Each structure stands twice: as C-alpha cells, then as structure tokens.
mmCIF file of C-alpha atoms and ligand atoms in Angstrom:
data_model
loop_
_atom_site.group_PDB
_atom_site.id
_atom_site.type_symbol
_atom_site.label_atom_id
_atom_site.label_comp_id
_atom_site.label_asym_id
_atom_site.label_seq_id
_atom_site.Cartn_x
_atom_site.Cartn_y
_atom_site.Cartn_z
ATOM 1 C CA UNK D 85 -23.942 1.824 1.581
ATOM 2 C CA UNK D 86 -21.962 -0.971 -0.079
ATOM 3 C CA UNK D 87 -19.567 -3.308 1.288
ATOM 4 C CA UNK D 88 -16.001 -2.395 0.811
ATOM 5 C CA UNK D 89 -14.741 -4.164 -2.527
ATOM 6 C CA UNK D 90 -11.601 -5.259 0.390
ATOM 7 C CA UNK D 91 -11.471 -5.487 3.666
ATOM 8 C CA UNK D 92 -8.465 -6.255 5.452
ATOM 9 C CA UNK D 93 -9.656 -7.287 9.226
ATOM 10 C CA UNK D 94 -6.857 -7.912 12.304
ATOM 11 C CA UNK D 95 -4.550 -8.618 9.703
ATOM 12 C CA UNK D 96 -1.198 -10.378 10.980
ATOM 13 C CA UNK D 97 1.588 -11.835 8.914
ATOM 14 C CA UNK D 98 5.057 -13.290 10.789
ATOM 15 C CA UNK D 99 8.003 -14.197 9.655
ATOM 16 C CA UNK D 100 10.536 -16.852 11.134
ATOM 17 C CA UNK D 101 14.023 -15.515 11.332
ATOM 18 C CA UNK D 102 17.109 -16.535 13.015
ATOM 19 C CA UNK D 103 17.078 -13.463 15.254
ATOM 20 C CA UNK D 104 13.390 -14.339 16.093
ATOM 21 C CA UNK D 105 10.124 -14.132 14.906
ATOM 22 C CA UNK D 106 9.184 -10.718 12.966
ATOM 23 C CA UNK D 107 5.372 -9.554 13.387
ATOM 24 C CA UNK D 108 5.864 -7.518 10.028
ATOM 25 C CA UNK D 109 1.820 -6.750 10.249
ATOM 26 C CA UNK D 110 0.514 -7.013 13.721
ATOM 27 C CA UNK D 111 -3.368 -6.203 14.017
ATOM 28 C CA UNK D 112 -3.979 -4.322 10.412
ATOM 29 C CA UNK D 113 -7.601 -3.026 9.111
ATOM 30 C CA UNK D 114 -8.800 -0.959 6.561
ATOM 31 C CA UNK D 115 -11.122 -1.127 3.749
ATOM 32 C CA UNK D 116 -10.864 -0.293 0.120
ATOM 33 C CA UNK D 117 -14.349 0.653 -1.961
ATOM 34 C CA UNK D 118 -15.378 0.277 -5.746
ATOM 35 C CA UNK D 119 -13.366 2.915 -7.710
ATOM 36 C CA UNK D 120 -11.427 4.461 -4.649
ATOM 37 C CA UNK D 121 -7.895 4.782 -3.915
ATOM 38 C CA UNK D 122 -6.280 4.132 -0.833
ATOM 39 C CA UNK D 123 -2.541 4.838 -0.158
ATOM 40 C CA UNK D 124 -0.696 2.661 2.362
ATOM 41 C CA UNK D 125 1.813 5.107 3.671
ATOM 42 C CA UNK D 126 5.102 4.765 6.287
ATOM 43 C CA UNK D 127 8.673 4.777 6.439
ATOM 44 C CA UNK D 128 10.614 1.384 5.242
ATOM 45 C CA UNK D 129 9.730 -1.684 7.708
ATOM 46 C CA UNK D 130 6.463 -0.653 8.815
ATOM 47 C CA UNK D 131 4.827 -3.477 7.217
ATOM 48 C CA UNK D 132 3.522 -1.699 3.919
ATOM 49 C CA UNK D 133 4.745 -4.337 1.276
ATOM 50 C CA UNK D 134 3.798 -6.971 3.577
ATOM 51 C CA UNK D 135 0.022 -6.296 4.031
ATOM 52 C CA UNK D 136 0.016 -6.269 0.144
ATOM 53 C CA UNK D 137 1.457 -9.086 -0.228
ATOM 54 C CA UNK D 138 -0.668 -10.879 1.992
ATOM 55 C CA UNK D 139 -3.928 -9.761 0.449
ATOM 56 C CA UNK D 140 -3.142 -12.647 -2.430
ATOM 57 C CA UNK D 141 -0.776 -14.651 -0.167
ATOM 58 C CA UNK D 142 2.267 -13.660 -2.226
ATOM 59 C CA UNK D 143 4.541 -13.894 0.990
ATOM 60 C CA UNK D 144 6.721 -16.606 0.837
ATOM 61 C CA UNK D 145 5.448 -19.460 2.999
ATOM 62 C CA UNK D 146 7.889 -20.404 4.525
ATOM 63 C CA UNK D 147 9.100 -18.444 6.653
ATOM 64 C CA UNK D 148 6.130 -16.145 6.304
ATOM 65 C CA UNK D 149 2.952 -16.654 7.394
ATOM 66 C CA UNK D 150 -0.582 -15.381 8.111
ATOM 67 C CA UNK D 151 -1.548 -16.310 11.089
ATOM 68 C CA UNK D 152 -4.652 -14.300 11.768
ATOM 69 C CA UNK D 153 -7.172 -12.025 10.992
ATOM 70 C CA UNK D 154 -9.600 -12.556 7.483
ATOM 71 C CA UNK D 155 -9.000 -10.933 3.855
ATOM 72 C CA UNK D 156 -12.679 -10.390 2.752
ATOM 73 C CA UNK D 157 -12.651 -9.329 -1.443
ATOM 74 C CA UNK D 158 -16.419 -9.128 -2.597
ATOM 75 C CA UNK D 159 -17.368 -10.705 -0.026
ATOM 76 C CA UNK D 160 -15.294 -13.691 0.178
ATOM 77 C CA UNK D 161 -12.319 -14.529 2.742
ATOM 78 C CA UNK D 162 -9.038 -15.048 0.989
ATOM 79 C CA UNK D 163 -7.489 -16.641 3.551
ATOM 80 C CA UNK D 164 -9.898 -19.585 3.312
ATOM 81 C CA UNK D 165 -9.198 -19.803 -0.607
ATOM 82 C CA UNK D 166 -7.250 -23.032 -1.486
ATOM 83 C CA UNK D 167 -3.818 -22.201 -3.547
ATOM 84 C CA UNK D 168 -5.956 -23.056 -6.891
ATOM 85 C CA UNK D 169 -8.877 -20.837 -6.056
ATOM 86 C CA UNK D 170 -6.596 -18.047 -5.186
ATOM 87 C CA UNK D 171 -4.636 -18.319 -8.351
ATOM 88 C CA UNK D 172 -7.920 -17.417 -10.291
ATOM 89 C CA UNK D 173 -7.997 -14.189 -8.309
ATOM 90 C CA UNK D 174 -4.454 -13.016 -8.579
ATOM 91 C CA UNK D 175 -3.416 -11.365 -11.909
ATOM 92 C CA UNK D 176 -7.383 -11.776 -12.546
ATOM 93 C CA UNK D 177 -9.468 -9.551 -10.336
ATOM 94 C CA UNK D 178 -6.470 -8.201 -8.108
ATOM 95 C CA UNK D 179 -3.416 -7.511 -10.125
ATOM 96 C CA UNK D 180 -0.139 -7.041 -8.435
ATOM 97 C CA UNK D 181 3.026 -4.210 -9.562
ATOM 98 C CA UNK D 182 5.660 -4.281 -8.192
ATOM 99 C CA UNK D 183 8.830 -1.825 -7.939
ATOM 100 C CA UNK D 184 11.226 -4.053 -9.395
ATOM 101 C CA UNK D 185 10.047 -5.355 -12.923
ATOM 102 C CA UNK D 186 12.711 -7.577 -13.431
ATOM 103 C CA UNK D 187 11.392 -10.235 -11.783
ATOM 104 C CA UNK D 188 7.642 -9.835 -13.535
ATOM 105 C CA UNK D 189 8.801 -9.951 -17.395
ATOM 106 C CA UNK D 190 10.739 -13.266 -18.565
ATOM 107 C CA UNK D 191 13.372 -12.162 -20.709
ATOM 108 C CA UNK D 192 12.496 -14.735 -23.446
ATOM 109 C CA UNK D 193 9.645 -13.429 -24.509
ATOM 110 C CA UNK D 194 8.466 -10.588 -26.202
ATOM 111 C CA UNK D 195 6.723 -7.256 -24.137
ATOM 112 C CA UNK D 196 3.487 -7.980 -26.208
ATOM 113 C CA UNK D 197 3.034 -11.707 -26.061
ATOM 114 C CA UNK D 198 3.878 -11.671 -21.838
ATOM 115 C CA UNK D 199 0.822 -8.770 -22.090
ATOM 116 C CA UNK D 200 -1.477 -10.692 -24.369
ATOM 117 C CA UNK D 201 -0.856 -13.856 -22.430
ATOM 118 C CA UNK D 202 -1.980 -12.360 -19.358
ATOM 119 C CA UNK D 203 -5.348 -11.046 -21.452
ATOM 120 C CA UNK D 204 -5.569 -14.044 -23.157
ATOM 121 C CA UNK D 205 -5.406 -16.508 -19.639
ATOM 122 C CA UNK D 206 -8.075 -14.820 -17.367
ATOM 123 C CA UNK D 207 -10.526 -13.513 -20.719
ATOM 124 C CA UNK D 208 -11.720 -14.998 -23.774
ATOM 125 C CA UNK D 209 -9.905 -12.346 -26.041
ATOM 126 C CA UNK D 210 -8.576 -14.035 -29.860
ATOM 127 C CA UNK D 211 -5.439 -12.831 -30.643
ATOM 128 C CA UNK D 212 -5.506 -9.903 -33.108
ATOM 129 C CA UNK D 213 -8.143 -8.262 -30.412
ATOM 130 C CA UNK D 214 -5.556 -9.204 -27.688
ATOM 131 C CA UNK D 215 -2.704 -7.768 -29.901
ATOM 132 C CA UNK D 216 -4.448 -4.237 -30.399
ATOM 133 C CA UNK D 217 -5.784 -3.837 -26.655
ATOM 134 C CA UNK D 218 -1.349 -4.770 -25.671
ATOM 135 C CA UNK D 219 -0.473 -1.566 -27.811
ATOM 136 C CA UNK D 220 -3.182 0.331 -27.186
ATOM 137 C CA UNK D 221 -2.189 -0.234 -23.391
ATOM 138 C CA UNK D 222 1.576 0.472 -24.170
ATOM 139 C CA UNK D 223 0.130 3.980 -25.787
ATOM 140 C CA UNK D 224 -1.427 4.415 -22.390
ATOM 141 C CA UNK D 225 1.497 4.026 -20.339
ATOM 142 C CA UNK D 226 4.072 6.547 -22.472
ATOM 143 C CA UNK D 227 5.705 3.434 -24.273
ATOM 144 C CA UNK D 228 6.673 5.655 -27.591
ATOM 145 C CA UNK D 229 6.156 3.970 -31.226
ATOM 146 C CA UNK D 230 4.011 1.160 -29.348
ATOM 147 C CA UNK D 231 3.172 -0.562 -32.464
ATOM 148 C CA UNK D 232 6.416 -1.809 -32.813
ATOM 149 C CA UNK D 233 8.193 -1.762 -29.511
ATOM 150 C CA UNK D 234 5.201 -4.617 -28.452
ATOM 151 C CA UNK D 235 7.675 -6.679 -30.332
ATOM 152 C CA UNK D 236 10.325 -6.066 -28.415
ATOM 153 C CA UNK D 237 12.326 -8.043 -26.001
ATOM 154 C CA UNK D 238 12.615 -6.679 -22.025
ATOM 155 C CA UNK D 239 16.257 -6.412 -22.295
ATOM 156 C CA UNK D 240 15.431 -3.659 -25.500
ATOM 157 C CA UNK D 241 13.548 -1.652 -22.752
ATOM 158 C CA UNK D 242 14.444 0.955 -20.889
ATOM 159 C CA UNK D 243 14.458 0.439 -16.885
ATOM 160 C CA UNK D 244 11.464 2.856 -16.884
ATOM 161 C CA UNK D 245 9.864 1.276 -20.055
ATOM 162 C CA UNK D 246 10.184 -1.815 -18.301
ATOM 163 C CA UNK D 247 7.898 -0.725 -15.272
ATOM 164 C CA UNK D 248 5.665 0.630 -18.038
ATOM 165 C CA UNK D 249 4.979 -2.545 -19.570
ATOM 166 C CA UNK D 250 4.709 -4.429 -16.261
ATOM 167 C CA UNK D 251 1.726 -1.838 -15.137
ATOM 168 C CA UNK D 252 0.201 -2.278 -18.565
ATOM 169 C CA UNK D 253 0.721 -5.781 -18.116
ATOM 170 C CA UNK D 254 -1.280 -6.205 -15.073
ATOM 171 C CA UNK D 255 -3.638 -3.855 -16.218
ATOM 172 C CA UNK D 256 -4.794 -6.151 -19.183
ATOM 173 C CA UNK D 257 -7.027 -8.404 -17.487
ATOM 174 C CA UNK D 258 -9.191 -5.375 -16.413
ATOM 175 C CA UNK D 259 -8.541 -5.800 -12.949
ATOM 176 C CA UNK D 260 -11.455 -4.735 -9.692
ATOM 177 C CA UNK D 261 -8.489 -3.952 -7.736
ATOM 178 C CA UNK D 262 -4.899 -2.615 -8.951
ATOM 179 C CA UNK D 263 -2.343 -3.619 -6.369
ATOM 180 C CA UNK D 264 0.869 -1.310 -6.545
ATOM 181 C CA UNK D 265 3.956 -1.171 -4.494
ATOM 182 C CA UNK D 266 5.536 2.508 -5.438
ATOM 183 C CA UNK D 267 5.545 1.418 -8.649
ATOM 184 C CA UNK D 268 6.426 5.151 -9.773
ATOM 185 C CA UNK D 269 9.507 5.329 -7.914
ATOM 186 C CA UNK D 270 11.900 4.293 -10.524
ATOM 187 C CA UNK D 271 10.577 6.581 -12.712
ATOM 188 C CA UNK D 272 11.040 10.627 -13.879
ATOM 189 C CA UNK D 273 8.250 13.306 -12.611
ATOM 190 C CA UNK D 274 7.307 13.437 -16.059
ATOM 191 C CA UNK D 275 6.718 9.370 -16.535
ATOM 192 C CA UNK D 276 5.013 9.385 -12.703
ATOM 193 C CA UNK D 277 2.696 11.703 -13.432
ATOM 194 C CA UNK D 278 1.173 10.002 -16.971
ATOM 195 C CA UNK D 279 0.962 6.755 -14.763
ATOM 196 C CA UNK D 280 -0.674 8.471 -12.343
ATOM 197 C CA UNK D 281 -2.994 10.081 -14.625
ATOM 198 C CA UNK D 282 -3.315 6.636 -16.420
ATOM 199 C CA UNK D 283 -4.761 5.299 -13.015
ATOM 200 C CA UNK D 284 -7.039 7.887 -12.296
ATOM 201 C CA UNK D 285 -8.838 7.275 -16.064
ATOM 202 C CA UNK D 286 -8.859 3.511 -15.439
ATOM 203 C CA UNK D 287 -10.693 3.904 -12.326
ATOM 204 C CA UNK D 288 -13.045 6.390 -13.745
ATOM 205 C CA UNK D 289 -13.271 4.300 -16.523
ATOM 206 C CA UNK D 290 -13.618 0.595 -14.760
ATOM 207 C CA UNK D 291 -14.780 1.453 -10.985
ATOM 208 C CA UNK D 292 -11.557 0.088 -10.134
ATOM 209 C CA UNK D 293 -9.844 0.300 -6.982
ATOM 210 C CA UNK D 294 -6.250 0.674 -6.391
ATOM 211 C CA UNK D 295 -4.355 -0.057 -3.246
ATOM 212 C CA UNK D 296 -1.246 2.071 -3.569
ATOM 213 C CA UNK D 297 1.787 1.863 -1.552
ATOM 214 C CA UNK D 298 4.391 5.100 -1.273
ATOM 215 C CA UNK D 299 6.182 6.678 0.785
ATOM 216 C CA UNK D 300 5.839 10.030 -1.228
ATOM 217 C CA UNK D 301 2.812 12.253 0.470
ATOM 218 C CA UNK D 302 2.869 14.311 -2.636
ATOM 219 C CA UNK D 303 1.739 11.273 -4.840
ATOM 220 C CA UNK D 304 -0.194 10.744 -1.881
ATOM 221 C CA UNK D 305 -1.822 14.248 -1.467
ATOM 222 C CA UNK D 306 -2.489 13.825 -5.604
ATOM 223 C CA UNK D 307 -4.017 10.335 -5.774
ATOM 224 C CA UNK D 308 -5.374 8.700 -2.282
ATOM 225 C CA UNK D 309 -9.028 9.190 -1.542
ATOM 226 C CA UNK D 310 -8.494 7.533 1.933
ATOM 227 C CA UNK D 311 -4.586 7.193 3.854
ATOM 228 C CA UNK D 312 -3.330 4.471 5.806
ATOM 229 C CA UNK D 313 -0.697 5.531 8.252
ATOM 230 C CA UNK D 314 1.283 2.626 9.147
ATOM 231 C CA UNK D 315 4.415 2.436 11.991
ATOM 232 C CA UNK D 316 6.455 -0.813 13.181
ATOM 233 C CA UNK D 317 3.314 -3.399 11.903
ATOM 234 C CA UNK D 318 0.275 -1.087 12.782
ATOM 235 C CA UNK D 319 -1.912 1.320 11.953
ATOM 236 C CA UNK D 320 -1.227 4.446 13.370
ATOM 237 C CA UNK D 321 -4.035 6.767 11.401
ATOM 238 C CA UNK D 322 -6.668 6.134 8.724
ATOM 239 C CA UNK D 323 -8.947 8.507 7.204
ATOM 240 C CA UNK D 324 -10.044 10.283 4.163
ATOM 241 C CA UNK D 325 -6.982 12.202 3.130
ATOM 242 C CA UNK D 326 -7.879 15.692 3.127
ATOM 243 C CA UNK D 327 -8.707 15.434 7.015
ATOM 244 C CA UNK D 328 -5.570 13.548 7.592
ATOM 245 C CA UNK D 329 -3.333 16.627 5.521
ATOM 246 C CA UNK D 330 -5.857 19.200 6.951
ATOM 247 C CA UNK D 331 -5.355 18.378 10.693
ATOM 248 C CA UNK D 332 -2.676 15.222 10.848
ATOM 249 C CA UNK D 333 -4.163 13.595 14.438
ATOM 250 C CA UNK D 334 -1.180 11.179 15.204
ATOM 251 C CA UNK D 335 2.213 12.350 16.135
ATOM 252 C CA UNK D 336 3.507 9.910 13.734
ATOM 253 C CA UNK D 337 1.518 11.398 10.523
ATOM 254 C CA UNK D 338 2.727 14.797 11.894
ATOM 255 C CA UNK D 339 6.239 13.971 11.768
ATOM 256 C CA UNK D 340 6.050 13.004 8.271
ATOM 257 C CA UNK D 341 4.239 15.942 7.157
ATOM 258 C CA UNK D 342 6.757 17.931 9.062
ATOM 259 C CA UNK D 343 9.209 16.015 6.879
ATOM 260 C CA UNK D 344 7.715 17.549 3.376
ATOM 261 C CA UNK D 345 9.695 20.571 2.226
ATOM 262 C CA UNK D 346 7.402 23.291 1.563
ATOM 263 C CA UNK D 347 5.851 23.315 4.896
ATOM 264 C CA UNK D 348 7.399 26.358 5.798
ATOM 265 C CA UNK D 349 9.951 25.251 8.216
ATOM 266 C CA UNK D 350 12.986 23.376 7.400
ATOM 267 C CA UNK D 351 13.241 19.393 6.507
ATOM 268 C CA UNK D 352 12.881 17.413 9.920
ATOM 269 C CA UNK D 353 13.871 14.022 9.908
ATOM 270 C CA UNK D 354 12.204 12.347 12.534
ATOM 271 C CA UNK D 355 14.085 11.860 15.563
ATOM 272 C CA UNK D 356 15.240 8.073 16.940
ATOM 273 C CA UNK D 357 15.297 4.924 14.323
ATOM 274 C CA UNK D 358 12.490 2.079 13.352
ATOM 275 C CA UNK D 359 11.488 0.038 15.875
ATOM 276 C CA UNK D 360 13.804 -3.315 16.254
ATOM 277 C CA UNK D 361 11.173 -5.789 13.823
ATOM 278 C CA UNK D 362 12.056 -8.675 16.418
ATOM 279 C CA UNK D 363 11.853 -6.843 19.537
ATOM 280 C CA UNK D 364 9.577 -3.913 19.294
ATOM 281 C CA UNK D 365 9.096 -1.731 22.450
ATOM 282 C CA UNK D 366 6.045 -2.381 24.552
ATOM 283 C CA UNK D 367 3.525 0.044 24.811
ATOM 284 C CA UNK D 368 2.336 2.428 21.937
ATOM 285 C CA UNK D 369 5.151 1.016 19.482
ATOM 286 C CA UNK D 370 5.956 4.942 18.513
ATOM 287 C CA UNK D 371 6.854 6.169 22.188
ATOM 288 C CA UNK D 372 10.636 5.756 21.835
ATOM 289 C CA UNK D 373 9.882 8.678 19.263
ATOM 290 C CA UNK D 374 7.258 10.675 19.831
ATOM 291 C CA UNK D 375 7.440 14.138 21.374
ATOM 292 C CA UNK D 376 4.233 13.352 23.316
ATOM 293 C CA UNK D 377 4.988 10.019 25.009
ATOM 294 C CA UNK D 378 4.135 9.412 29.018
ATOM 295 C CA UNK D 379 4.617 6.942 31.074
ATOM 296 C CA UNK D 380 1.344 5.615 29.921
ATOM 297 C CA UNK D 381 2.148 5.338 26.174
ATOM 298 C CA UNK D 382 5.327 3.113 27.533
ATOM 299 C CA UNK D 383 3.372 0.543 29.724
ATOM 300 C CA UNK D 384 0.137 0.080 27.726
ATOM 301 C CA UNK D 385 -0.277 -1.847 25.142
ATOM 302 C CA UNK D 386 -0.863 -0.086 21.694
ATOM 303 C CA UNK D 387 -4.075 2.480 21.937
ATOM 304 C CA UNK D 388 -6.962 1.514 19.680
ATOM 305 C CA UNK D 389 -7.997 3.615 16.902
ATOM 306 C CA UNK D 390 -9.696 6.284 18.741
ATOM 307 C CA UNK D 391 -12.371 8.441 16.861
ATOM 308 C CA UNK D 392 -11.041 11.601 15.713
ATOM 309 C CA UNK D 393 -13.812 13.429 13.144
ATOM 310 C CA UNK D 394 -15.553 12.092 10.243
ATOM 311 C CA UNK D 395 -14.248 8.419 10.001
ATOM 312 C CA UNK D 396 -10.273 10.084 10.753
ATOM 313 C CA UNK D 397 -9.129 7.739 13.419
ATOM 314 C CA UNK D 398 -5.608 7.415 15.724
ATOM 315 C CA UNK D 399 -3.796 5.100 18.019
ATOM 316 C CA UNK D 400 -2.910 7.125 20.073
ATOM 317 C CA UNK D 401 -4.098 7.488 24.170
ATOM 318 C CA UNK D 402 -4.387 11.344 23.650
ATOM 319 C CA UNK D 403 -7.983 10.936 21.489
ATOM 320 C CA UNK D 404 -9.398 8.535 24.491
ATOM 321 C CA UNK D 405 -12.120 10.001 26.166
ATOM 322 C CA UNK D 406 -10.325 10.593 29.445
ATOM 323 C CA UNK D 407 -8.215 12.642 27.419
ATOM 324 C CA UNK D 408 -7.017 16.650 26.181
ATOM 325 C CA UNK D 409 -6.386 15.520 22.141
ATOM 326 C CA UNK D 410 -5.814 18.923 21.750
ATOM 327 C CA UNK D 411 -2.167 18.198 23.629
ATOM 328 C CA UNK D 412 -1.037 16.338 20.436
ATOM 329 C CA UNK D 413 -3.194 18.582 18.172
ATOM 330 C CA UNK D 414 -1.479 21.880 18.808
ATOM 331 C CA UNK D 415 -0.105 21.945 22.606
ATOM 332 C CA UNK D 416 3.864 21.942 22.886
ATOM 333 C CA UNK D 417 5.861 18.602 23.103
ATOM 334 C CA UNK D 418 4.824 17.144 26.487
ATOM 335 C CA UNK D 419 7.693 14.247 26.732
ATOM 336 C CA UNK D 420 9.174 15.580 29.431
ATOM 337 C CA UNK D 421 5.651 15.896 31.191
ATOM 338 C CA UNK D 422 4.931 12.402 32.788
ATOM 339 C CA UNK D 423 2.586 13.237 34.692
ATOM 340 C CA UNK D 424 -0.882 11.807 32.980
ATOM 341 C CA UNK D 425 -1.560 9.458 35.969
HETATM 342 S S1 LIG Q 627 1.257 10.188 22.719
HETATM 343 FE FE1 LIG Q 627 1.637 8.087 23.366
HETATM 344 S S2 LIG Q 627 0.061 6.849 22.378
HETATM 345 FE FE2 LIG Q 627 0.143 8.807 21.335
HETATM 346 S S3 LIG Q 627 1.554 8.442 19.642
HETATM 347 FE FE3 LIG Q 627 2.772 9.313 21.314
HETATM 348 S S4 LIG Q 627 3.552 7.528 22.352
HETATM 349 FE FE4 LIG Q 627 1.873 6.794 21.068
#
C-alpha cells in the first residue's frame, strides 16, 4: 500500500495567553491518501482550524507554536522545512480556503489577475493560457457570465461569489492537497452543493486530496471517505465514515449524531459546555459530559485509540480489552454506575 500523501503524527500546537497556555491540539494523528477526503469534524474549540493551520505553519508564531509531533507530506517533515522551503509548498502543493475570504483577495486587484497570479507564481503558464484556465475555473465554481466578471473587482462580488473565487483561486495551481476550513458555510444549499460537486471532479480528475473541516455531518456523510472526530485538542474517533455513521463507537460521535434532525428522535444538544481551553479536566477530556463516565474515565489520563473494527478506532476505556464496549455501544447510560474498579 502507499504512504499516506499526509500524515499528521502526535501533533501539538500551544498558544500563550494571558489566562495561560492553550494546548489547542494536544496529541493529533491521522493520515490523508492520494485522491481521498478526510473531514475533520467537532464542535467550535476542539482544535479543528488549528491542526490545519499547522500543517503549513499558518498559526501565528507568536503566541502559537508547534511544539511537537512531525507533519510528514510525501514523505517529507514540514516541521523541519525552513520558512522559504515551506513557502514553495503552501498555495503550491497544499492550498489553503478559508471561511472568511476577505482576508485572501486584495481589494486592488482584479478577481482574475489575483487567480492568474497564483497560476502564474507556482507554474510556467503565459498569460492568455493563464487567463482562460481563471474563467474556465470561475465557470466551475457557479461564478455566472465568468468571462467578464474575471475583470471584476472583490468589492463587485457577492459575499458568496467572493468564497467562489477564493476556492477557484487556490485551486489554480493544481494543488496534491486542497486544505478547506468550512469553506461552504457562507454559502446557499444550492452554491454548497456545486462546490461540493466541484471537489469531488477535481479529485477524480487530479488524485487530489482534500482535508475538509465542518461541523455539518451531512456535508460530512456526502463527501468524507475517512472522519476525524475531534473534542477539547484530541482525537476522539477516526475511521472510514460509513463505519463511524453505521455504528458511531465514541460517546462523543454519538452525541453529535444524536444532534442531526432526522434521526428519529428529537434535536439533543449535548449536555454540559466545551472544556475550559486553559484548564481542561484530567482524565478522558469528555467525562464532564459523557453519559458513560466512571471514576476511571476521571482519574486516567486520556484512553488511547482503542481498535474498534476495520481501522474505526476510539479513545475511550470502554474498547480496552479489559472491557464490555458493548456498554457504550448500546447498554443504557452508566454515569451513575461507578463501579468499574
Ligand atoms: S466512557 Fe469514559 S473514556 Fe469513554 S468517552 Fe466516556 S468519559 Fe471518555
């Protein structure tokens, strides 16, 4: 089999604050193949953003940092590029989109020449070639009457258009690996779903792979090949997505899915707040809200990623080998039961 196009190894990125240090990603892994995508997925603060941003060092140093764990992309380690080296990569082989395109087009220039100079700096492209592939990518995205709106300013766009161009933007230097932070959000259903479809063809098209962070497990259940679960700075479940939405191991990933209308019951919020980013609780970092937490889960530090089936894997005690999984699989809530040891 062939290395992962990315792997992300013990990932952890801090940030200095006044109220302390915040371990925004604390011990992250995963991998990302040729072609595949793979969603990053959790409520705001669990460190989604921030593990993207550190694959290209993005985060701003200070007060961020990484302090530990390796960023291998085809077989190189990121974090031992130099700033130069890395700026070859980013924009290049692993372009970034963001939600807010505001602060990726520079109001003083046209849509098309920001896209063409993006071709134009990582590939040797002459500019009526580099003019046709901008529109063309414009016509890709849903930007109507491309031909002329590449001559537009960003202020002439439309908040949506805007995103539009920014994804076609970083989508012109043929990147291996597409970047995006829930860079649909902003956007209608109807808009979403031509990115989306957009993305899918481009990967088809280029093997490339696309690192996608939402917080919408319908885009998710649409588009991920593999899902990253992550809670307070860790993974909580990984896995190809169909076994994750077939049989959700971690009580976490369950209380999101029980937070989809259309499961049958009514919407559930989950129960308790985000863990405090400077002070996190000890122990599995989701005990203060999980319906399955012992004394155990409070005391330990947080579980490994057990085994579950097929690659699926969870941090939680429950799928250790001293232990009944099927407790968090389908037995009742056993917080009140603290009685494991
Ligand atoms: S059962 Fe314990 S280890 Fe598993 S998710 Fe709940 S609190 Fe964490």
């Amino acid at each position: 089999m062939d290395d992962p196009l990315l792997s992300v190894e013990n990932l952890h990125t801090q940030f200095d604050t006044r109220d302390g240090t915040v371990r925004a990603v604390d011990g992250v892994s995963f991998d990302v193949d040729r072609g595949e995508t793979v969603c990053l997925v959790g409520e705001s603060g669990s460190g989604k953003t921030v593990t993207c941003e550190s694959v290209t060092r993005l985060i701003p140093t200070p007060p961020g940092e990484v302090t530990d764990g390796r960023i291998v992309f085809d077989g190189d380690d990121l974090t031992e590029y130099s700033e130069k080296r890395l700026r070859n990569v980013r924009g290049n082989r692993i372009a970034h989109v963001f939600q807010n395109p505001q602060n990726a087009l520079d109001p003083v220039y046209t849509v098309g020449a920001q896209i063409v100079e993006t071709m134009q700096f990582h590939r040797d492209v002459g500019d009526a070639a580099a003019r046709r592939r901008a529109i063309d990518l414009l016509e890709r995205v849903g930007i109507p009457k491309a031909s002329t709106r590449v001559d537009d300013y960003p202020h002439e766009f439309s908040g949506g258009m805007r995103q539009r161009a920014v994804i076609a933007m970083a989508l012109a230097s043929d990147p291996d690996l597409l970047i995006a932070d829930e860079p649909t959000t902003a956007l209608d259903v109807t808009i979403e779903a031509q990115i989306l479809d957009l993305l899918a063809d481009l990967q088809a098209e280029r093997d490339m792979a696309v690192l996608f962070v939402t917080h919408d497990l319908g885009v998710v259940a649409e588009i991920a090949d593999r899902v990253v679960i992550m809670y307070a700075g860790k993974v909580m479940e990984r896995g190809d997505v169909h076994d994750v939405f077939d049989q959700p191991s971690h009580p976490y990933t369950q209380a999101l899915l029980d937070c989809l209308p259309g499961q049958g019951t009514e919407l559930r919020p989950i129960e308790g707040s985000l863990a405090d980013p400077v002070d996190p609780p000890d122990g599995c970092r989701f005990h203060p809200r999980c319906p399955h937490a012992t004394e155990a889960c409070r005391r330990e530090g947080q579980p490994p990623l057990h085994a579950v089936a097929n690659g699926q894997r969870a941090s939680c005690v429950y799928y250790g080998s001293d232990r009944d999984a099927s407790t968090v699989l389908d037995g009742p809530a056993a917080s009140q039961e603290v009685n494991d040891d």
